[in-house]
PDB file of C-alpha atoms in Angstrom:
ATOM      1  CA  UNK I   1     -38.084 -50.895 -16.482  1.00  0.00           C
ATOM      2  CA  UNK I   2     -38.091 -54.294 -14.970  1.00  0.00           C
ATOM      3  CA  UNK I   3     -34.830 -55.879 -14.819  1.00  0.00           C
ATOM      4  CA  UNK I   4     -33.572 -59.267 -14.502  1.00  0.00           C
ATOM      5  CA  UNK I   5     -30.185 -60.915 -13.784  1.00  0.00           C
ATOM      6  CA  UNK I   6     -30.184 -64.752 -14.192  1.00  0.00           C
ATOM      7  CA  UNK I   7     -27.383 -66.560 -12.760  1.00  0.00           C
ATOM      8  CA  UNK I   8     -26.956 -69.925 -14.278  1.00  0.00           C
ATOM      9  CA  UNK I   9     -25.645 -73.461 -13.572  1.00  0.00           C
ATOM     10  CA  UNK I  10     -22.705 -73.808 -15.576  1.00  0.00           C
ATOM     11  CA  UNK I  11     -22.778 -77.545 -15.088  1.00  0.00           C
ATOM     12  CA  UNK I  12     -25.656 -78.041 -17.331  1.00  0.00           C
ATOM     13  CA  UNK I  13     -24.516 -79.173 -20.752  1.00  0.00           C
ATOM     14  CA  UNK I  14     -26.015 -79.575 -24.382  1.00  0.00           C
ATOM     15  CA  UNK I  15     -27.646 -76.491 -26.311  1.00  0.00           C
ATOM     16  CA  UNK I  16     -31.289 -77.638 -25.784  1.00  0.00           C
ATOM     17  CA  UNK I  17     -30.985 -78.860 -22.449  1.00  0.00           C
ATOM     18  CA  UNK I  18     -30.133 -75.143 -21.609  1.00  0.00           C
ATOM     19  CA  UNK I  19     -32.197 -73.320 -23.428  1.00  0.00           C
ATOM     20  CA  UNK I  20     -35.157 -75.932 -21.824  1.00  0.00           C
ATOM     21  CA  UNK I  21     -33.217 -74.798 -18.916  1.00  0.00           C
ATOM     22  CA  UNK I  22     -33.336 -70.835 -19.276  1.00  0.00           C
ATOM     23  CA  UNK I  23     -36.654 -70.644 -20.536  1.00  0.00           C
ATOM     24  CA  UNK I  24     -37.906 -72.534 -17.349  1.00  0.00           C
ATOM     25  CA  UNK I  25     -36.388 -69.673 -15.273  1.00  0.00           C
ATOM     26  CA  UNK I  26     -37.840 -67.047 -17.169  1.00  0.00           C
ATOM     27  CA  UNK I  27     -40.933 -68.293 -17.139  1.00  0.00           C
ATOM     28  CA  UNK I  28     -40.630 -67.594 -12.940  1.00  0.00           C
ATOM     29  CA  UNK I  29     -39.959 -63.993 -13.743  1.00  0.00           C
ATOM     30  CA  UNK I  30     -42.482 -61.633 -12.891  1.00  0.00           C
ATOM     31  CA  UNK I  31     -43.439 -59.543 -15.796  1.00  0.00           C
ATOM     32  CA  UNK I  32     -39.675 -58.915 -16.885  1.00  0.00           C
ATOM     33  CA  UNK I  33     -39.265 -55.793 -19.376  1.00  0.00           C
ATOM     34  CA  UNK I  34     -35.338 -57.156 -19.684  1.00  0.00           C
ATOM     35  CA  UNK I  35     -33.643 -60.409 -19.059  1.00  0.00           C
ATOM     36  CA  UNK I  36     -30.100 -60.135 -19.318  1.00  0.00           C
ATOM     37  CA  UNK I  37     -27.914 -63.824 -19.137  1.00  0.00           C
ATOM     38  CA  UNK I  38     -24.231 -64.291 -18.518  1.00  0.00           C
ATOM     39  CA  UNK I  39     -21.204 -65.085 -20.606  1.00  0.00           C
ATOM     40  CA  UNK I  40     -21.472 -68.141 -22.724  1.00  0.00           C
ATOM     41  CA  UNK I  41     -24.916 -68.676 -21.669  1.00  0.00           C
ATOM     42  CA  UNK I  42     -26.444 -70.717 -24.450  1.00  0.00           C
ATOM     43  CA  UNK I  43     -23.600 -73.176 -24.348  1.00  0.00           C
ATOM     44  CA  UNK I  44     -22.034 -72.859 -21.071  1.00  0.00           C
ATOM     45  CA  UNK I  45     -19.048 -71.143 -20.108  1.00  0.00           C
ATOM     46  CA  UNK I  46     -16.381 -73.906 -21.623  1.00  0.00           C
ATOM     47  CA  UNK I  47     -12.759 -72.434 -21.460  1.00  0.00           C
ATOM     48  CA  UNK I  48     -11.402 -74.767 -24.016  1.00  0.00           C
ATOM     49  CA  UNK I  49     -12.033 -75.711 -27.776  1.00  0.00           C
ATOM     50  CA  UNK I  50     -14.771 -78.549 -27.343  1.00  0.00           C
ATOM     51  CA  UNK I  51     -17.272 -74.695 -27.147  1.00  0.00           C
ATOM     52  CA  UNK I  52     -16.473 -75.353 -30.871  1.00  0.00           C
ATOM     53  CA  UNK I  53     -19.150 -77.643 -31.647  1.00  0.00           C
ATOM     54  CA  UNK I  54     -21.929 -75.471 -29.912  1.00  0.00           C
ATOM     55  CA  UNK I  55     -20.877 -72.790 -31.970  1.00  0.00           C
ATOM     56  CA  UNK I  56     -23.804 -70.375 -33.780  1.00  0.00           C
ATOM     57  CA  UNK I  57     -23.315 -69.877 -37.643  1.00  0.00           C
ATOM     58  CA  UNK I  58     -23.023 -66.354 -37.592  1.00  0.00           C
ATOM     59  CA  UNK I  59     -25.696 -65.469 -34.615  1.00  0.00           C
ATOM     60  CA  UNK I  60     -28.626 -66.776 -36.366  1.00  0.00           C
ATOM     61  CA  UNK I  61     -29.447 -69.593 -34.445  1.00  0.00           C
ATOM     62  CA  UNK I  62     -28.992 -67.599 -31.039  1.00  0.00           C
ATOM     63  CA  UNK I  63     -30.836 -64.447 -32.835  1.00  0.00           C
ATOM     64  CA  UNK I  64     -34.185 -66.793 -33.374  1.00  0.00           C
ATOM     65  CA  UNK I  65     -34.253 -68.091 -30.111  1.00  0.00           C
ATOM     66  CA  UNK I  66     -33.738 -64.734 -28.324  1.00  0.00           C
ATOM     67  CA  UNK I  67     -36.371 -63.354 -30.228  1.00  0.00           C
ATOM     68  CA  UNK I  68     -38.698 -66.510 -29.542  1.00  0.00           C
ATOM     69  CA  UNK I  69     -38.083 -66.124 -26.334  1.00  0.00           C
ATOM     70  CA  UNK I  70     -38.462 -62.203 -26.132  1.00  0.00           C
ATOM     71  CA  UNK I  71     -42.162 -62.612 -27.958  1.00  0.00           C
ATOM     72  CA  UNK I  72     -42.917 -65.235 -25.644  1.00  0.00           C
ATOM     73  CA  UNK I  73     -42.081 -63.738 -22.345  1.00  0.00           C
ATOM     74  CA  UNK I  74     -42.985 -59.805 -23.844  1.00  0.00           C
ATOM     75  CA  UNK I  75     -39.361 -58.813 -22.710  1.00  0.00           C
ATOM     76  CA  UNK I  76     -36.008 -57.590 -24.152  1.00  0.00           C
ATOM     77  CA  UNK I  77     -33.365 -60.465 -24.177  1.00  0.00           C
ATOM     78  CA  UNK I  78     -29.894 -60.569 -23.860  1.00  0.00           C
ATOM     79  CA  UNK I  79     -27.503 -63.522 -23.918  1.00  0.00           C
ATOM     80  CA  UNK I  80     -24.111 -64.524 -24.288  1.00  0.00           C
ATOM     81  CA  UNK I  81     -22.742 -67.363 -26.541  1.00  0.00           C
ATOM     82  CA  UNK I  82     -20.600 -68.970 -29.028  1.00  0.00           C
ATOM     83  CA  UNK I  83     -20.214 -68.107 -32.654  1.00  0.00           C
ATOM     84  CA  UNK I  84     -18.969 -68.928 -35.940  1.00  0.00           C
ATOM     85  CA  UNK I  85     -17.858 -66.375 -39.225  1.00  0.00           C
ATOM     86  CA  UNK I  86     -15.773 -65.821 -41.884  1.00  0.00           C
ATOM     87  CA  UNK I  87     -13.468 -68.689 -40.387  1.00  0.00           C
ATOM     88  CA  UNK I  88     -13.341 -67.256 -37.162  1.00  0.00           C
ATOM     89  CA  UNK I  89     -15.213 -68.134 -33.459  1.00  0.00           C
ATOM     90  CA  UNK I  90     -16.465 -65.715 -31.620  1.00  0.00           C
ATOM     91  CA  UNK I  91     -17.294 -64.817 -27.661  1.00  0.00           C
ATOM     92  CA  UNK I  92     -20.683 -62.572 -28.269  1.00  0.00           C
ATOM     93  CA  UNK I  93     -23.527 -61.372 -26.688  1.00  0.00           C
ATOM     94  CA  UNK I  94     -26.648 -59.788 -28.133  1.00  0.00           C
ATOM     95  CA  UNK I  95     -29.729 -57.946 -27.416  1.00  0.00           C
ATOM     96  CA  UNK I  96     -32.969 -58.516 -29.213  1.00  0.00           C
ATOM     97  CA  UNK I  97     -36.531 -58.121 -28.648  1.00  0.00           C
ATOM     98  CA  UNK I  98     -39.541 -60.084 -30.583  1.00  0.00           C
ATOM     99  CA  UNK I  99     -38.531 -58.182 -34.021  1.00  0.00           C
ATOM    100  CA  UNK I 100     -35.121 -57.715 -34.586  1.00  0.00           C
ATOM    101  CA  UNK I 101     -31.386 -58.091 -32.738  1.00  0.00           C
ATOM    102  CA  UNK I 102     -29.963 -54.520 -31.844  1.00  0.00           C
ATOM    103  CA  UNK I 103     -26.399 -55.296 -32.078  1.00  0.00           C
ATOM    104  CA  UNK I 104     -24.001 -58.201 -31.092  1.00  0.00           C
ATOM    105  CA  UNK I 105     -21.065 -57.639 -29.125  1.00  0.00           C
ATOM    106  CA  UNK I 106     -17.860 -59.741 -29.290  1.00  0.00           C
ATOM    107  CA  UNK I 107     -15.396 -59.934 -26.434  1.00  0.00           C
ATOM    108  CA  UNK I 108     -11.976 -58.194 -27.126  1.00  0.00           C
ATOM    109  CA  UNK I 109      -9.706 -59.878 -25.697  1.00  0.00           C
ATOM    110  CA  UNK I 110     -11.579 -63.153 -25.512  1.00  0.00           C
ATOM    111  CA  UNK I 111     -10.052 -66.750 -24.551  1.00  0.00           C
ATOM    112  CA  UNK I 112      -6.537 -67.000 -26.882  1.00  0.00           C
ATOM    113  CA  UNK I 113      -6.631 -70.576 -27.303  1.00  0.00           C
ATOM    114  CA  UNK I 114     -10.637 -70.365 -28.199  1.00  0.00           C
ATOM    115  CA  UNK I 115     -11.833 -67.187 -29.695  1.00  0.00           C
ATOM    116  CA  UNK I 116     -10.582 -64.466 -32.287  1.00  0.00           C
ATOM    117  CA  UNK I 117      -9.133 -61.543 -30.967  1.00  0.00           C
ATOM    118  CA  UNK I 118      -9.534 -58.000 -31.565  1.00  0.00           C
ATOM    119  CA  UNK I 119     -10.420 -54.106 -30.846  1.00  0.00           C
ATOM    120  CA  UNK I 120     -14.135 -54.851 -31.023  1.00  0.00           C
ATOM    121  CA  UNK I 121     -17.030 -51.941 -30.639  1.00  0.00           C
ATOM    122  CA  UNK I 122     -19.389 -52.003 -26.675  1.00  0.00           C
ATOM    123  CA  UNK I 123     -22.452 -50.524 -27.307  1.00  0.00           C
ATOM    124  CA  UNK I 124     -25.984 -51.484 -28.147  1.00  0.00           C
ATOM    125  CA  UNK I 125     -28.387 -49.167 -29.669  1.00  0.00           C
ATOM    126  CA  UNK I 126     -31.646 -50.393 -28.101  1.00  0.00           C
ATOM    127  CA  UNK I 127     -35.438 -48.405 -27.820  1.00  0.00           C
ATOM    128  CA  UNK I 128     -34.344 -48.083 -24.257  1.00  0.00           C
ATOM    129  CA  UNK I 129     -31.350 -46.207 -24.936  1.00  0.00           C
ATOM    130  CA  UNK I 130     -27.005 -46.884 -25.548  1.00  0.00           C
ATOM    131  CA  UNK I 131     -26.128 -50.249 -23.831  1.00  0.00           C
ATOM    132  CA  UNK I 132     -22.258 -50.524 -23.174  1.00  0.00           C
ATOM    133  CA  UNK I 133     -21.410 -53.836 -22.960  1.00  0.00           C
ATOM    134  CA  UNK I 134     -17.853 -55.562 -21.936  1.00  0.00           C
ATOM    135  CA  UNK I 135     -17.627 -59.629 -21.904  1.00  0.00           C
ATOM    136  CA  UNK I 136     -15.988 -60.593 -18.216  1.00  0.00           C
ATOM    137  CA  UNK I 137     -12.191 -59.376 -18.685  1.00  0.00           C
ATOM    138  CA  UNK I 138     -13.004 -56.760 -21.459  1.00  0.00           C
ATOM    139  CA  UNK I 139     -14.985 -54.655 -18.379  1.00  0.00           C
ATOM    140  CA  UNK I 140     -11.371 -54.608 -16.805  1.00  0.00           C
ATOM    141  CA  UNK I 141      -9.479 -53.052 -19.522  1.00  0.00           C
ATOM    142  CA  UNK I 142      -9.204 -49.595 -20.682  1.00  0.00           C
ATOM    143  CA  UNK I 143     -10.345 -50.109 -24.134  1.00  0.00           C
ATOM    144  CA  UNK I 144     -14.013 -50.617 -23.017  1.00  0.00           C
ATOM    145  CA  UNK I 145     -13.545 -47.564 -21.464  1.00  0.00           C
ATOM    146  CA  UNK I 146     -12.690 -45.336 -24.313  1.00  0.00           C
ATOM    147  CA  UNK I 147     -14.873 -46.831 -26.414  1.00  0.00           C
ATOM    148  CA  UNK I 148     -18.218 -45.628 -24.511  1.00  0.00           C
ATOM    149  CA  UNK I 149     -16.545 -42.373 -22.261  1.00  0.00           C
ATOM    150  CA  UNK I 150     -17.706 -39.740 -24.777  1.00  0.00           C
ATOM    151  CA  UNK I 151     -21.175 -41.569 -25.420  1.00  0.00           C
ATOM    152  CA  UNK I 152     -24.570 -41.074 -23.780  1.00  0.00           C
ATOM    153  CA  UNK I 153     -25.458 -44.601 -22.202  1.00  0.00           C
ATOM    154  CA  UNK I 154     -28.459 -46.063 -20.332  1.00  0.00           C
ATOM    155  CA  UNK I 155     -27.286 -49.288 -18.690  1.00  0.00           C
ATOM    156  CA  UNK I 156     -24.037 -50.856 -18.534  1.00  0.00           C
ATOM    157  CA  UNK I 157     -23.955 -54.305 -18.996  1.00  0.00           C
ATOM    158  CA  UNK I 158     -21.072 -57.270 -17.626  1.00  0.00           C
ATOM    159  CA  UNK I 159     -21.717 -60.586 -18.612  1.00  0.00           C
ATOM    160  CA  UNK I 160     -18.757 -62.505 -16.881  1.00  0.00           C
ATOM    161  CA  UNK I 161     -18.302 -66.310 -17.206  1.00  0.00           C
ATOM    162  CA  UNK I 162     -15.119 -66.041 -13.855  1.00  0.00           C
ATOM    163  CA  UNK I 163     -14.045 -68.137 -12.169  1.00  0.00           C
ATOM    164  CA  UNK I 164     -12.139 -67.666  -8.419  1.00  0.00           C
ATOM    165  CA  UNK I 165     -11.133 -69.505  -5.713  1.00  0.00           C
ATOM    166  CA  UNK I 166     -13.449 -70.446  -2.911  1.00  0.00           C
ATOM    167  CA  UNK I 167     -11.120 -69.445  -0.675  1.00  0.00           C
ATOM    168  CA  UNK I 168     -10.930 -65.860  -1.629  1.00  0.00           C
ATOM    169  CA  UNK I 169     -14.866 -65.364  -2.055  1.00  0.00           C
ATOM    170  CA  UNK I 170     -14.579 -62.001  -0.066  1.00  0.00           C
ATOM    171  CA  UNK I 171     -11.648 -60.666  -2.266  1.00  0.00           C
ATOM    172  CA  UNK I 172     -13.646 -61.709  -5.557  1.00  0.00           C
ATOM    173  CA  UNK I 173     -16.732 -59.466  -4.336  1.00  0.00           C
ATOM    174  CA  UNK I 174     -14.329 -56.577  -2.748  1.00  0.00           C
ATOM    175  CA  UNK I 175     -13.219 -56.632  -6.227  1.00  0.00           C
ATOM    176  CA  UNK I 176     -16.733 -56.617  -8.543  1.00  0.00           C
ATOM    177  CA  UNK I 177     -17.987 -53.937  -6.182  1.00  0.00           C
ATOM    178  CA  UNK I 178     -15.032 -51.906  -6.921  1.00  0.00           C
ATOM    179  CA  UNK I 179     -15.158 -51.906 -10.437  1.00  0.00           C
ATOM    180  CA  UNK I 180     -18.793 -52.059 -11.018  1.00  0.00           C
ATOM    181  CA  UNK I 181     -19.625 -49.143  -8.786  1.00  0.00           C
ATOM    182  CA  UNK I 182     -16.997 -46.996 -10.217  1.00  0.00           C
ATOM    183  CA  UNK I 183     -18.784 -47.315 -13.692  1.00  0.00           C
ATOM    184  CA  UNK I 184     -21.768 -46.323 -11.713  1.00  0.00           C
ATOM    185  CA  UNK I 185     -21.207 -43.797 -10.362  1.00  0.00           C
ATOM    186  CA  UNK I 186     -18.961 -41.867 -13.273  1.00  0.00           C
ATOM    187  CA  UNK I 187     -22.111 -42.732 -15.745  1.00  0.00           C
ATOM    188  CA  UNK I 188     -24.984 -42.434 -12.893  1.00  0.00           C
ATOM    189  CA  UNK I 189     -26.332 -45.710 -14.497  1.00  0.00           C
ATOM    190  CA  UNK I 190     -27.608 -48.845 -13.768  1.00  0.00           C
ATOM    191  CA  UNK I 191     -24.520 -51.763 -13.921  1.00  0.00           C
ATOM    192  CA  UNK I 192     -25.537 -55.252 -14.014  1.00  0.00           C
ATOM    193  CA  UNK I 193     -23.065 -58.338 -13.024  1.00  0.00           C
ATOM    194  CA  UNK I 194     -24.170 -61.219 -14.133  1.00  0.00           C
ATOM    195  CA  UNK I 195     -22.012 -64.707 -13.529  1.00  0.00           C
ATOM    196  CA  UNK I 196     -22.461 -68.504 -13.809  1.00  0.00           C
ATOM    197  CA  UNK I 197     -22.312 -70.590 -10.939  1.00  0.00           C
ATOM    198  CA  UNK I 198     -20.869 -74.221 -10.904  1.00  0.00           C
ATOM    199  CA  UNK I 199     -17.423 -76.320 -12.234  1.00  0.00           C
ATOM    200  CA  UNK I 200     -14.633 -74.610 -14.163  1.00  0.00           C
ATOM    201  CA  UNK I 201     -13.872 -76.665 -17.258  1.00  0.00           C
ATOM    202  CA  UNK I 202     -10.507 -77.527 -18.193  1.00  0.00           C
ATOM    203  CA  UNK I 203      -8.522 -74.426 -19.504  1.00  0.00           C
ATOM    204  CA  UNK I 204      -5.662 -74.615 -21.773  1.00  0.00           C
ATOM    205  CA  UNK I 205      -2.155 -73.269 -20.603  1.00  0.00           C
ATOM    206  CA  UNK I 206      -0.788 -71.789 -18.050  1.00  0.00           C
ATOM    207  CA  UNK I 207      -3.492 -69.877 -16.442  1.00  0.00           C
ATOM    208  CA  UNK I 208      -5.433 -72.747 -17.188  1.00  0.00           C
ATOM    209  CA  UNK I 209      -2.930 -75.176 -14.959  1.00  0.00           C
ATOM    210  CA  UNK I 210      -2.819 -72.453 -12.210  1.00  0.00           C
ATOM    211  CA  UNK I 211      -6.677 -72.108 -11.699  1.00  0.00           C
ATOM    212  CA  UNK I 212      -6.952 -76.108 -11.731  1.00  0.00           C
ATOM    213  CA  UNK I 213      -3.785 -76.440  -8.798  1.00  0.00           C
ATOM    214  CA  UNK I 214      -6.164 -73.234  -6.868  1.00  0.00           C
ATOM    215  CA  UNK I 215      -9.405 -75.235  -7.597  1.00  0.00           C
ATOM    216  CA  UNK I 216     -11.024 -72.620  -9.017  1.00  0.00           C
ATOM    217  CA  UNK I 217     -15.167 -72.417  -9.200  1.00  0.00           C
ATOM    218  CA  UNK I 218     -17.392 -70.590 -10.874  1.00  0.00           C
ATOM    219  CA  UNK I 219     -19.028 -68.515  -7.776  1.00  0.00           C
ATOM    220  CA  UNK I 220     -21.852 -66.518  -9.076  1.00  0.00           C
ATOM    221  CA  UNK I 221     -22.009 -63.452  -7.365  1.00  0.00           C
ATOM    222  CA  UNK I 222     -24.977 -61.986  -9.554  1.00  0.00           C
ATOM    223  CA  UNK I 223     -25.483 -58.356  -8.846  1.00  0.00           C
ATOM    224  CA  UNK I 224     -27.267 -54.725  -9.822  1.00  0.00           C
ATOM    225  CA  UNK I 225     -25.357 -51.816  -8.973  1.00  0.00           C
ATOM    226  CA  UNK I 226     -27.996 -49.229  -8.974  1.00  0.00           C
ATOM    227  CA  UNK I 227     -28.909 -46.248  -6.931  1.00  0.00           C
ATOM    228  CA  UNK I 228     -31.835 -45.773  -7.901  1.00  0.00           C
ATOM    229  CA  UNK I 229     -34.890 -47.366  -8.466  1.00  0.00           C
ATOM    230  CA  UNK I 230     -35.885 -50.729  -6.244  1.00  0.00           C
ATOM    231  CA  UNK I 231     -35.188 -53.883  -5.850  1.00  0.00           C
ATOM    232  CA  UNK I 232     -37.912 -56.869  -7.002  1.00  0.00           C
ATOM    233  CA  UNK I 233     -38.567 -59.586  -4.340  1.00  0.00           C
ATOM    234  CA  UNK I 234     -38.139 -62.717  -6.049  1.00  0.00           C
ATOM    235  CA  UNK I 235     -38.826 -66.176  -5.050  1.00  0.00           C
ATOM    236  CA  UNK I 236     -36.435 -67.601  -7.983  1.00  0.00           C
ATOM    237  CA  UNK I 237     -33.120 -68.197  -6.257  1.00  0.00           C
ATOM    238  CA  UNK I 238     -31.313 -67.634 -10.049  1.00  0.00           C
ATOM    239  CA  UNK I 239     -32.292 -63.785 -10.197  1.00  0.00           C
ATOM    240  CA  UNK I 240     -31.635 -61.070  -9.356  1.00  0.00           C
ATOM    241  CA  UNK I 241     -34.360 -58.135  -9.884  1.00  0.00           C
ATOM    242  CA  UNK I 242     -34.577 -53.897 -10.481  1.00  0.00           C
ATOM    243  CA  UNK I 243     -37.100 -52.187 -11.151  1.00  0.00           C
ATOM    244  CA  UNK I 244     -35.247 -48.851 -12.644  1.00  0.00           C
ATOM    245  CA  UNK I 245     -35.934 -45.220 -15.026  1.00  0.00           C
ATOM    246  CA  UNK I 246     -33.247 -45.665 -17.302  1.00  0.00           C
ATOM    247  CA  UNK I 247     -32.283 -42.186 -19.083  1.00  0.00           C
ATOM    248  CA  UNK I 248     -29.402 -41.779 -21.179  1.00  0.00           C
ATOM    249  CA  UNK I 249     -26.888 -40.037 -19.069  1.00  0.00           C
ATOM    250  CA  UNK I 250     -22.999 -38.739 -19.657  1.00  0.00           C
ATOM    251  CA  UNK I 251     -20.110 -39.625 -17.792  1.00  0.00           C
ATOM    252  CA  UNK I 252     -19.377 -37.448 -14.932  1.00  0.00           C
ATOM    253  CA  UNK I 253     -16.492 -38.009 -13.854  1.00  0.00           C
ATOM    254  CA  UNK I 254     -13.204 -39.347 -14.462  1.00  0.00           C
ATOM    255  CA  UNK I 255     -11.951 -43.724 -14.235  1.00  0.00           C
ATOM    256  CA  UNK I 256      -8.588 -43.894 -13.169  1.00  0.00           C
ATOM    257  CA  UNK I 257      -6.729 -46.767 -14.878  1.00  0.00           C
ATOM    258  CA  UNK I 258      -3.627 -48.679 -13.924  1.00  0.00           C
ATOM    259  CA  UNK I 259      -1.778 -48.993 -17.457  1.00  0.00           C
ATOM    260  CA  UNK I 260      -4.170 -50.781 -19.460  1.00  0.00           C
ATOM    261  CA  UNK I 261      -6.396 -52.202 -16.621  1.00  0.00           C
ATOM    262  CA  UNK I 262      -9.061 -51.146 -13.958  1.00  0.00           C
ATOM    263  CA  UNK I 263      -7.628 -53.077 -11.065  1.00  0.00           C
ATOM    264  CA  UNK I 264      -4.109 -53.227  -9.952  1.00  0.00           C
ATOM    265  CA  UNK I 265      -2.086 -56.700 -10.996  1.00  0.00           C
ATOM    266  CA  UNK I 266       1.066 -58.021 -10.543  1.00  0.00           C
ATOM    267  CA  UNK I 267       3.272 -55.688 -13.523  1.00  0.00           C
ATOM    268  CA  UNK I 268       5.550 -59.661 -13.180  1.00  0.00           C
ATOM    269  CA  UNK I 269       2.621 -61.536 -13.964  1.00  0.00           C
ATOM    270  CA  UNK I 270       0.877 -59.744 -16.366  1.00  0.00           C
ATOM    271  CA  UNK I 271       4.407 -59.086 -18.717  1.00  0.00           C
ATOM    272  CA  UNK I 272       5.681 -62.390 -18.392  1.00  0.00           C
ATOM    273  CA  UNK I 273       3.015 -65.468 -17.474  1.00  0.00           C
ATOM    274  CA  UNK I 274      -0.297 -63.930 -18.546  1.00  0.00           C
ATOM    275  CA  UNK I 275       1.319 -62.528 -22.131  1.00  0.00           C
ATOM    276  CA  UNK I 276       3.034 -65.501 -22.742  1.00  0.00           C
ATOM    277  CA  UNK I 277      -0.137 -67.494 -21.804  1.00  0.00           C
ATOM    278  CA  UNK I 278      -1.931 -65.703 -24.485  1.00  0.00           C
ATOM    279  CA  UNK I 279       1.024 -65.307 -27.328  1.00  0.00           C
ATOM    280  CA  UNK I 280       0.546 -69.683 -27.000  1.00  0.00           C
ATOM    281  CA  UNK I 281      -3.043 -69.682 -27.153  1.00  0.00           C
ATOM    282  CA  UNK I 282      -2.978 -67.647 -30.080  1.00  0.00           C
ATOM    283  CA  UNK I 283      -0.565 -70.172 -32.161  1.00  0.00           C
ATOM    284  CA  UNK I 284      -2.842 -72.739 -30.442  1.00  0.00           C
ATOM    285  CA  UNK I 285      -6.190 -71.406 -32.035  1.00  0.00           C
ATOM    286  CA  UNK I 286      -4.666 -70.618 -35.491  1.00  0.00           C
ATOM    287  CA  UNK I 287      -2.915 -73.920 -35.362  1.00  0.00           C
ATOM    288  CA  UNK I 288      -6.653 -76.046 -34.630  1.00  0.00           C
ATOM    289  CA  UNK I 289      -9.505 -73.390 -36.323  1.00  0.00           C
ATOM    290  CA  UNK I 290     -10.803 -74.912 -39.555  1.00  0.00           C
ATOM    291  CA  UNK I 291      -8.926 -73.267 -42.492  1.00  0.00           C
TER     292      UNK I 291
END
């Protein structure tokens, strides 16, 4: 199977002016069998409540233009982006093909000021077998974990929309080769990074205030953690390419968490700043979603 990361310019705004935008990058792609997009894709990865008015009415809009794009381009399609149901927004990704969507994904523990929270399902029944996907932060967290350790999977899948500091670009990859590669190897599968590249919108809060005084960036850093296989020359400087068997496999071996979390973080920061961060975005969101 032919695989393909794209990493995207988040600076490019306005839902037709990307999808103009991603469509002229697939194009490039040499015969792709999957084309996997990052966080937020359609819209942009926008930390704050303007991603409101890019929002999908319950995934149909995104759904018809994956599929377009799937019959198009003869290739699987998945993509990340904003959506609206029952009252709520939603950070989702899906994966379709020319026919049908397999399943949509919605981040967990999405934006608190933006997006409904919640203990949401990770995988993706698709022809080519279980997809586990986890939305940037969700891949972190134990919960994606035990929702996909007893479960055959093919290909593990992390859209990200993250931003870091320039400064610290060796940390940031130190730390996506950690995680990704122990997913690798305790599931012997595939696991695909994919990030944006460009400005950090504002974010509310805290967090928000600290990544704006650290002039945080969105830095990319694209990658496909996979042993086997080989890699696809490209001349298109947005993707990434693998040419891979995928076969269902089980998990062989145990992922040690800290707590709740993959990496090791500050026990201060996460109690106090980070969960008071999110108790305020929460009374934010309910306070400013339509009723």
């Amino acid at each position: 199977m032919r695989i393909f990361a794209l990493e995207l310019n988040n600076d490019i705004l306005g839902l037709e002016e990307r999808k103009a935008y991603i469509e002229a990058l697939i194009s490039k792609l040499p015969f792709p069998d999957l084309v996997l997009l990052p966080e937020l894709a359609i819209c942009s990865y926008l930390p704050n409540q303007k991603i409101w008015a890019y929002a999908d009415q319950n995934s149909q809009d995104t759904s018809r233009w994956a599929k377009a794009m799937a019959k198009k381009y003869n290739t699987f399609v998945g993509v990340g982006y904003v959506d609206y149901e029952k009252g709520d927004y939603y950070n989702r990704y899906l994966i379709a093909d020319e026919n049908e969507v397999f399943g949509i994904i919605s981040k967990s523990e999405g934006e608190a000021a933006v997006f409904k929270r919640g203990w949401f399902d990770n995988i993706i029944n698709t022809p080519f077998g279980n997809v586990a996907v986890a939305i940037c932060y969700d891949s972190r967290r134990k919960h994606f974990y035990q929702n996909i350790e007893d479960k055959e999977i093919s290909l593990i899948v992390f859209p990200h929309g993250s931003p870091a500091s320039t400064k610290k670009t060796g940390e940031e990859e130190a730390v996506n080769d950690y995680f990704c590669n122990l997913y690798a190897e305790a599931f012997d599968v595939p696991v695909i990074y994919i990030n944006s590249l460009g400005q950090l919108q504002s974010m509310p809060g805290l967090m928000g205030k600290l990544m704006e005084l650290l002039k945080f960036t969105m830095n990319g850093k694209t990658k496909i953690y996979a042993e086997k296989g080989e890699d696809i020359i490209l001349d298109v400087e947005e993707a990434k390419g693998h040419e891979v068997t995928l076969t269902p496999q089980r998990r062989n071996k145990e992922i040690v968490f800290h707590d709740e979390n993959l990496t090791k973080e500050n026990l201060l920061f996460r109690k106090t700043i980070l969960k008071l961060d999110i108790l305020i975005g929460k009374r934010q969101y309910y306070k400013h979603k339509p009723q």
